[in-house]
Amino acid sequence: MTTILAAAEAPRYTADGRMIRPDDYREWVFLSSGLGMTYGPLKAEAGAANPPFDNVFVTRQAYREFMRTGTWPDKTMLMLEVRGSISKGSINQSGHFQGERLGLEVHVKDEGRFPGKWGFFGFRDGENAAKAIPASASCYPCHAEHGAVDTTFVQFYPTLIDVAKSKGTLQAK
């Protein structure tokens, strides 16, 4: 049986099918941060000398359901926040810290909306709604091939990998 999340944390769409950007994503559960893992146009914006940071958040209800079952319920949203990195500032002269937001991408499980159950949306700063990234884009086969749990990169989320292992939902990737 598929669990469906309450409407308060479910994705919202405009009449023409664009996703409305969830503005409260920074109040969701923080899963992980990576440095230099971004690909595509947002990586190019950051530049090679200072690789971008990826911060991943998931809605609270989806997180609780994952912790209980090791699977993502319908209407799960994972937010990828890409930020530039800065290597020199204030007293820091050699490490990297996060700078301005370059963009947001949502990986959403909406079984009634997407043929493969999951869809992607990319928001540029200032956009309140975004069209779905076409199913022909490289993110779909990459997530299908390399996602360790239901097309998601749980292998990079230290708080979830052990849960997926213990629940038997982790696929070796």
PDB file of C-alpha atoms in Angstrom:
ATOM      1  CA  MET A   1       0.000   0.000   0.000  1.00  0.00           C
ATOM      2  CA  THR A   2       1.317   3.440  -0.943  1.00  0.00           C
ATOM      3  CA  THR A   3       1.414   6.031   1.799  1.00  0.00           C
ATOM      4  CA  ILE A   4       0.320   9.516   0.751  1.00  0.00           C
ATOM      5  CA  LEU A   5       1.461  12.568   2.669  1.00  0.00           C
ATOM      6  CA  ALA A   6      -0.863  15.189   4.092  1.00  0.00           C
ATOM      7  CA  ALA A   7      -1.652  18.157   1.852  1.00  0.00           C
ATOM      8  CA  ALA A   8       0.383  20.580   3.995  1.00  0.00           C
ATOM      9  CA  GLU A   9       3.655  19.047   2.749  1.00  0.00           C
ATOM     10  CA  ALA A  10       2.489  17.847  -0.664  1.00  0.00           C
ATOM     11  CA  PRO A  11       3.630  19.426  -3.936  1.00  0.00           C
ATOM     12  CA  ARG A  12       1.439  22.195  -5.328  1.00  0.00           C
ATOM     13  CA  TYR A  13       0.968  22.952  -9.010  1.00  0.00           C
ATOM     14  CA  THR A  14      -0.439  25.763 -11.122  1.00  0.00           C
ATOM     15  CA  ALA A  15      -3.372  25.120 -13.475  1.00  0.00           C
ATOM     16  CA  ASP A  16      -0.904  24.623 -16.354  1.00  0.00           C
ATOM     17  CA  GLY A  17       1.131  21.976 -14.460  1.00  0.00           C
ATOM     18  CA  ARG A  18       4.057  24.059 -13.206  1.00  0.00           C
ATOM     19  CA  MET A  19       5.231  23.303  -9.681  1.00  0.00           C
ATOM     20  CA  ILE A  20       4.909  26.079  -7.142  1.00  0.00           C
ATOM     21  CA  ARG A  21       8.225  26.551  -5.346  1.00  0.00           C
ATOM     22  CA  PRO A  22       8.044  25.439  -1.701  1.00  0.00           C
ATOM     23  CA  ASP A  23       9.405  28.483   0.111  1.00  0.00           C
ATOM     24  CA  ASP A  24       9.743  26.746   3.483  1.00  0.00           C
ATOM     25  CA  TYR A  25      12.187  24.058   2.306  1.00  0.00           C
ATOM     26  CA  ARG A  26      14.865  25.300   4.726  1.00  0.00           C
ATOM     27  CA  GLU A  27      12.526  24.210   7.543  1.00  0.00           C
ATOM     28  CA  TRP A  28      12.493  20.654   6.176  1.00  0.00           C
ATOM     29  CA  VAL A  29      14.869  17.916   7.343  1.00  0.00           C
ATOM     30  CA  PHE A  30      18.456  18.478   6.209  1.00  0.00           C
ATOM     31  CA  LEU A  31      19.870  15.277   4.682  1.00  0.00           C
ATOM     32  CA  SER A  32      23.343  16.148   3.470  1.00  0.00           C
ATOM     33  CA  SER A  33      25.703  18.602   1.859  1.00  0.00           C
ATOM     34  CA  GLY A  34      28.180  17.821  -0.897  1.00  0.00           C
ATOM     35  CA  LEU A  35      30.949  19.853  -2.485  1.00  0.00           C
ATOM     36  CA  GLY A  36      31.534  19.679  -6.222  1.00  0.00           C
ATOM     37  CA  MET A  37      28.798  17.101  -6.884  1.00  0.00           C
ATOM     38  CA  THR A  38      26.666  19.440  -9.011  1.00  0.00           C
ATOM     39  CA  TYR A  39      26.424  18.873 -12.742  1.00  0.00           C
ATOM     40  CA  GLY A  40      24.768  20.730 -15.595  1.00  0.00           C
ATOM     41  CA  PRO A  41      24.196  24.485 -15.937  1.00  0.00           C
ATOM     42  CA  LEU A  42      24.418  25.240 -12.211  1.00  0.00           C
ATOM     43  CA  LYS A  43      27.936  23.781 -12.060  1.00  0.00           C
ATOM     44  CA  ALA A  44      29.047  25.976 -14.939  1.00  0.00           C
ATOM     45  CA  GLU A  45      27.812  29.063 -13.091  1.00  0.00           C
ATOM     46  CA  ALA A  46      29.953  28.287 -10.064  1.00  0.00           C
ATOM     47  CA  GLY A  47      33.254  27.875 -11.898  1.00  0.00           C
ATOM     48  CA  ALA A  48      35.963  25.242 -11.510  1.00  0.00           C
ATOM     49  CA  ALA A  49      38.054  27.009  -8.848  1.00  0.00           C
ATOM     50  CA  ASN A  50      35.212  27.037  -6.330  1.00  0.00           C
ATOM     51  CA  PRO A  51      33.010  23.957  -6.785  1.00  0.00           C
ATOM     52  CA  PRO A  52      29.388  24.448  -5.756  1.00  0.00           C
ATOM     53  CA  PHE A  53      27.790  23.090  -2.603  1.00  0.00           C
ATOM     54  CA  ASP A  54      24.692  20.899  -2.804  1.00  0.00           C
ATOM     55  CA  ASN A  55      22.360  20.927   0.187  1.00  0.00           C
ATOM     56  CA  VAL A  56      19.545  18.369   0.234  1.00  0.00           C
ATOM     57  CA  PHE A  57      16.342  18.712   2.250  1.00  0.00           C
ATOM     58  CA  VAL A  58      13.218  16.519   2.444  1.00  0.00           C
ATOM     59  CA  THR A  59       9.771  17.241   3.864  1.00  0.00           C
ATOM     60  CA  ARG A  60       9.329  16.258   7.495  1.00  0.00           C
ATOM     61  CA  GLN A  61       6.514  13.787   6.824  1.00  0.00           C
ATOM     62  CA  ALA A  62       8.420  12.021   4.046  1.00  0.00           C
ATOM     63  CA  TYR A  63      11.470  11.778   6.309  1.00  0.00           C
ATOM     64  CA  ARG A  64       9.432  10.222   9.117  1.00  0.00           C
ATOM     65  CA  GLU A  65       7.887   7.712   6.711  1.00  0.00           C
ATOM     66  CA  PHE A  66      11.304   6.823   5.310  1.00  0.00           C
ATOM     67  CA  MET A  67      12.649   6.272   8.815  1.00  0.00           C
ATOM     68  CA  ARG A  68       9.704   3.951   9.508  1.00  0.00           C
ATOM     69  CA  THR A  69       9.690   1.968   6.241  1.00  0.00           C
ATOM     70  CA  GLY A  70      12.885   2.650   4.279  1.00  0.00           C
ATOM     71  CA  THR A  71      10.781   3.851   1.330  1.00  0.00           C
ATOM     72  CA  TRP A  72       9.532   7.214   0.095  1.00  0.00           C
ATOM     73  CA  PRO A  73       5.786   7.852   0.221  1.00  0.00           C
ATOM     74  CA  ASP A  74       3.827   9.377  -2.641  1.00  0.00           C
ATOM     75  CA  LYS A  75       4.130  13.196  -2.692  1.00  0.00           C
ATOM     76  CA  THR A  76       7.707  13.145  -1.310  1.00  0.00           C
ATOM     77  CA  MET A  77       9.740  16.218  -2.241  1.00  0.00           C
ATOM     78  CA  LEU A  78      13.523  16.362  -2.021  1.00  0.00           C
ATOM     79  CA  MET A  79      14.955  19.847  -2.523  1.00  0.00           C
ATOM     80  CA  LEU A  80      18.446  20.296  -3.916  1.00  0.00           C
ATOM     81  CA  GLU A  81      19.765  23.746  -3.091  1.00  0.00           C
ATOM     82  CA  VAL A  82      22.895  24.626  -5.059  1.00  0.00           C
ATOM     83  CA  ARG A  83      25.120  27.355  -3.635  1.00  0.00           C
ATOM     84  CA  GLY A  84      28.347  28.791  -4.857  1.00  0.00           C
ATOM     85  CA  SER A  85      31.436  28.226  -2.764  1.00  0.00           C
ATOM     86  CA  ILE A  86      33.866  30.852  -1.621  1.00  0.00           C
ATOM     87  CA  SER A  87      37.437  30.081  -0.647  1.00  0.00           C
ATOM     88  CA  LYS A  88      38.655  33.374   0.736  1.00  0.00           C
ATOM     89  CA  GLY A  89      36.714  35.622   3.079  1.00  0.00           C
ATOM     90  CA  SER A  90      37.056  37.078   6.522  1.00  0.00           C
ATOM     91  CA  ILE A  91      39.507  34.840   8.408  1.00  0.00           C
ATOM     92  CA  ASN A  92      39.111  31.891   5.981  1.00  0.00           C
ATOM     93  CA  GLN A  93      41.941  31.710   3.469  1.00  0.00           C
ATOM     94  CA  SER A  94      42.048  28.050   2.436  1.00  0.00           C
ATOM     95  CA  GLY A  95      38.752  26.225   3.055  1.00  0.00           C
ATOM     96  CA  HIS A  96      35.411  26.634   1.301  1.00  0.00           C
ATOM     97  CA  PHE A  97      32.195  28.072   2.678  1.00  0.00           C
ATOM     98  CA  GLN A  98      28.784  28.521   1.111  1.00  0.00           C
ATOM     99  CA  GLY A  99      27.911  31.613  -0.870  1.00  0.00           C
ATOM    100  CA  GLU A 100      24.905  32.764  -2.857  1.00  0.00           C
ATOM    101  CA  ARG A 101      22.176  30.422  -3.974  1.00  0.00           C
ATOM    102  CA  LEU A 102      22.553  29.476  -7.633  1.00  0.00           C
ATOM    103  CA  GLY A 103      19.340  27.520  -8.006  1.00  0.00           C
ATOM    104  CA  LEU A 104      16.896  24.983  -6.641  1.00  0.00           C
ATOM    105  CA  GLU A 105      15.864  21.624  -8.031  1.00  0.00           C
ATOM    106  CA  VAL A 106      13.039  19.441  -6.743  1.00  0.00           C
ATOM    107  CA  HIS A 107      12.829  15.674  -7.136  1.00  0.00           C
ATOM    108  CA  VAL A 108       9.180  14.875  -6.485  1.00  0.00           C
ATOM    109  CA  LYS A 109       7.341  11.578  -6.228  1.00  0.00           C
ATOM    110  CA  ASP A 110       3.875  12.086  -7.640  1.00  0.00           C
ATOM    111  CA  GLU A 111       2.640   8.738  -8.859  1.00  0.00           C
ATOM    112  CA  GLY A 112      -0.509  10.125 -10.477  1.00  0.00           C
ATOM    113  CA  ARG A 113       1.337  12.831 -12.406  1.00  0.00           C
ATOM    114  CA  PHE A 114       4.515  11.190 -13.730  1.00  0.00           C
ATOM    115  CA  PRO A 115       4.709   7.923 -15.707  1.00  0.00           C
ATOM    116  CA  GLY A 116       7.879   6.898 -13.835  1.00  0.00           C
ATOM    117  CA  LYS A 117       6.404   8.084 -10.498  1.00  0.00           C
ATOM    118  CA  TRP A 118       9.104  10.767 -10.090  1.00  0.00           C
ATOM    119  CA  GLY A 119       9.616  14.134 -11.753  1.00  0.00           C
ATOM    120  CA  PHE A 120      12.161  16.953 -11.633  1.00  0.00           C
ATOM    121  CA  PHE A 121      11.659  20.711 -11.552  1.00  0.00           C
ATOM    122  CA  GLY A 122      14.362  23.381 -11.683  1.00  0.00           C
ATOM    123  CA  PHE A 123      13.858  26.841 -10.185  1.00  0.00           C
ATOM    124  CA  ARG A 124      16.096  29.780 -10.928  1.00  0.00           C
ATOM    125  CA  ASP A 125      16.228  32.424  -8.207  1.00  0.00           C
ATOM    126  CA  GLY A 126      13.210  34.649  -8.367  1.00  0.00           C
ATOM    127  CA  GLU A 127      10.985  32.005  -9.998  1.00  0.00           C
ATOM    128  CA  ASN A 128       7.918  31.010  -8.031  1.00  0.00           C
ATOM    129  CA  ALA A 129       6.834  28.242 -10.404  1.00  0.00           C
ATOM    130  CA  ALA A 130       8.685  25.959 -12.824  1.00  0.00           C
ATOM    131  CA  LYS A 131       7.844  23.572 -15.637  1.00  0.00           C
ATOM    132  CA  ALA A 132       8.763  19.927 -15.228  1.00  0.00           C
ATOM    133  CA  ILE A 133      12.145  19.028 -16.642  1.00  0.00           C
ATOM    134  CA  PRO A 134      11.366  16.910 -19.729  1.00  0.00           C
ATOM    135  CA  ALA A 135      11.432  13.127 -19.239  1.00  0.00           C
ATOM    136  CA  SER A 136      14.106  12.971 -21.960  1.00  0.00           C
ATOM    137  CA  ALA A 137      16.594  14.863 -19.739  1.00  0.00           C
ATOM    138  CA  SER A 138      19.652  13.035 -18.410  1.00  0.00           C
ATOM    139  CA  CYS A 139      18.554  13.304 -14.766  1.00  0.00           C
ATOM    140  CA  TYR A 140      15.868  10.633 -15.214  1.00  0.00           C
ATOM    141  CA  PRO A 141      18.043   7.729 -16.463  1.00  0.00           C
ATOM    142  CA  CYS A 142      20.882   8.744 -14.128  1.00  0.00           C
ATOM    143  CA  HIS A 143      18.628   8.579 -11.064  1.00  0.00           C
ATOM    144  CA  ALA A 144      17.021   5.340 -12.300  1.00  0.00           C
ATOM    145  CA  GLU A 145      20.421   3.717 -12.796  1.00  0.00           C
ATOM    146  CA  HIS A 146      22.307   5.088  -9.796  1.00  0.00           C
ATOM    147  CA  GLY A 147      19.671   5.899  -7.157  1.00  0.00           C
ATOM    148  CA  ALA A 148      20.090   3.533  -4.229  1.00  0.00           C
ATOM    149  CA  VAL A 149      16.452   3.765  -3.058  1.00  0.00           C
ATOM    150  CA  ASP A 150      13.581   4.431  -5.453  1.00  0.00           C
ATOM    151  CA  THR A 151      15.634   6.665  -7.825  1.00  0.00           C
ATOM    152  CA  THR A 152      17.032   8.744  -4.935  1.00  0.00           C
ATOM    153  CA  PHE A 153      20.679   9.030  -3.938  1.00  0.00           C
ATOM    154  CA  VAL A 154      20.292   7.701  -0.406  1.00  0.00           C
ATOM    155  CA  GLN A 155      23.874   6.418  -0.660  1.00  0.00           C
ATOM    156  CA  PHE A 156      24.954  10.055  -0.118  1.00  0.00           C
ATOM    157  CA  TYR A 157      22.655  10.730   2.868  1.00  0.00           C
ATOM    158  CA  PRO A 158      24.415   9.478   6.012  1.00  0.00           C
ATOM    159  CA  THR A 159      21.283   9.687   8.164  1.00  0.00           C
ATOM    160  CA  LEU A 160      19.316   7.436   5.783  1.00  0.00           C
ATOM    161  CA  ILE A 161      21.704   4.826   4.408  1.00  0.00           C
ATOM    162  CA  ASP A 162      21.651   2.675   7.547  1.00  0.00           C
ATOM    163  CA  VAL A 163      17.848   2.859   7.638  1.00  0.00           C
ATOM    164  CA  ALA A 164      17.637   1.637   4.028  1.00  0.00           C
ATOM    165  CA  LYS A 165      20.097  -1.163   4.822  1.00  0.00           C
ATOM    166  CA  SER A 166      18.145  -2.275   7.896  1.00  0.00           C
ATOM    167  CA  LYS A 167      14.804  -2.161   6.031  1.00  0.00           C
ATOM    168  CA  GLY A 168      16.215  -4.018   3.031  1.00  0.00           C
ATOM    169  CA  THR A 169      15.442  -1.225   0.551  1.00  0.00           C
ATOM    170  CA  LEU A 170      19.012  -0.205  -0.349  1.00  0.00           C
ATOM    171  CA  GLN A 171      20.179  -1.242  -3.795  1.00  0.00           C
ATOM    172  CA  ALA A 172      23.943  -1.434  -4.356  1.00  0.00           C
ATOM    173  CA  LYS A 173      24.950   1.514  -6.560  1.00  0.00           C
TER     174      LYS A 173
END
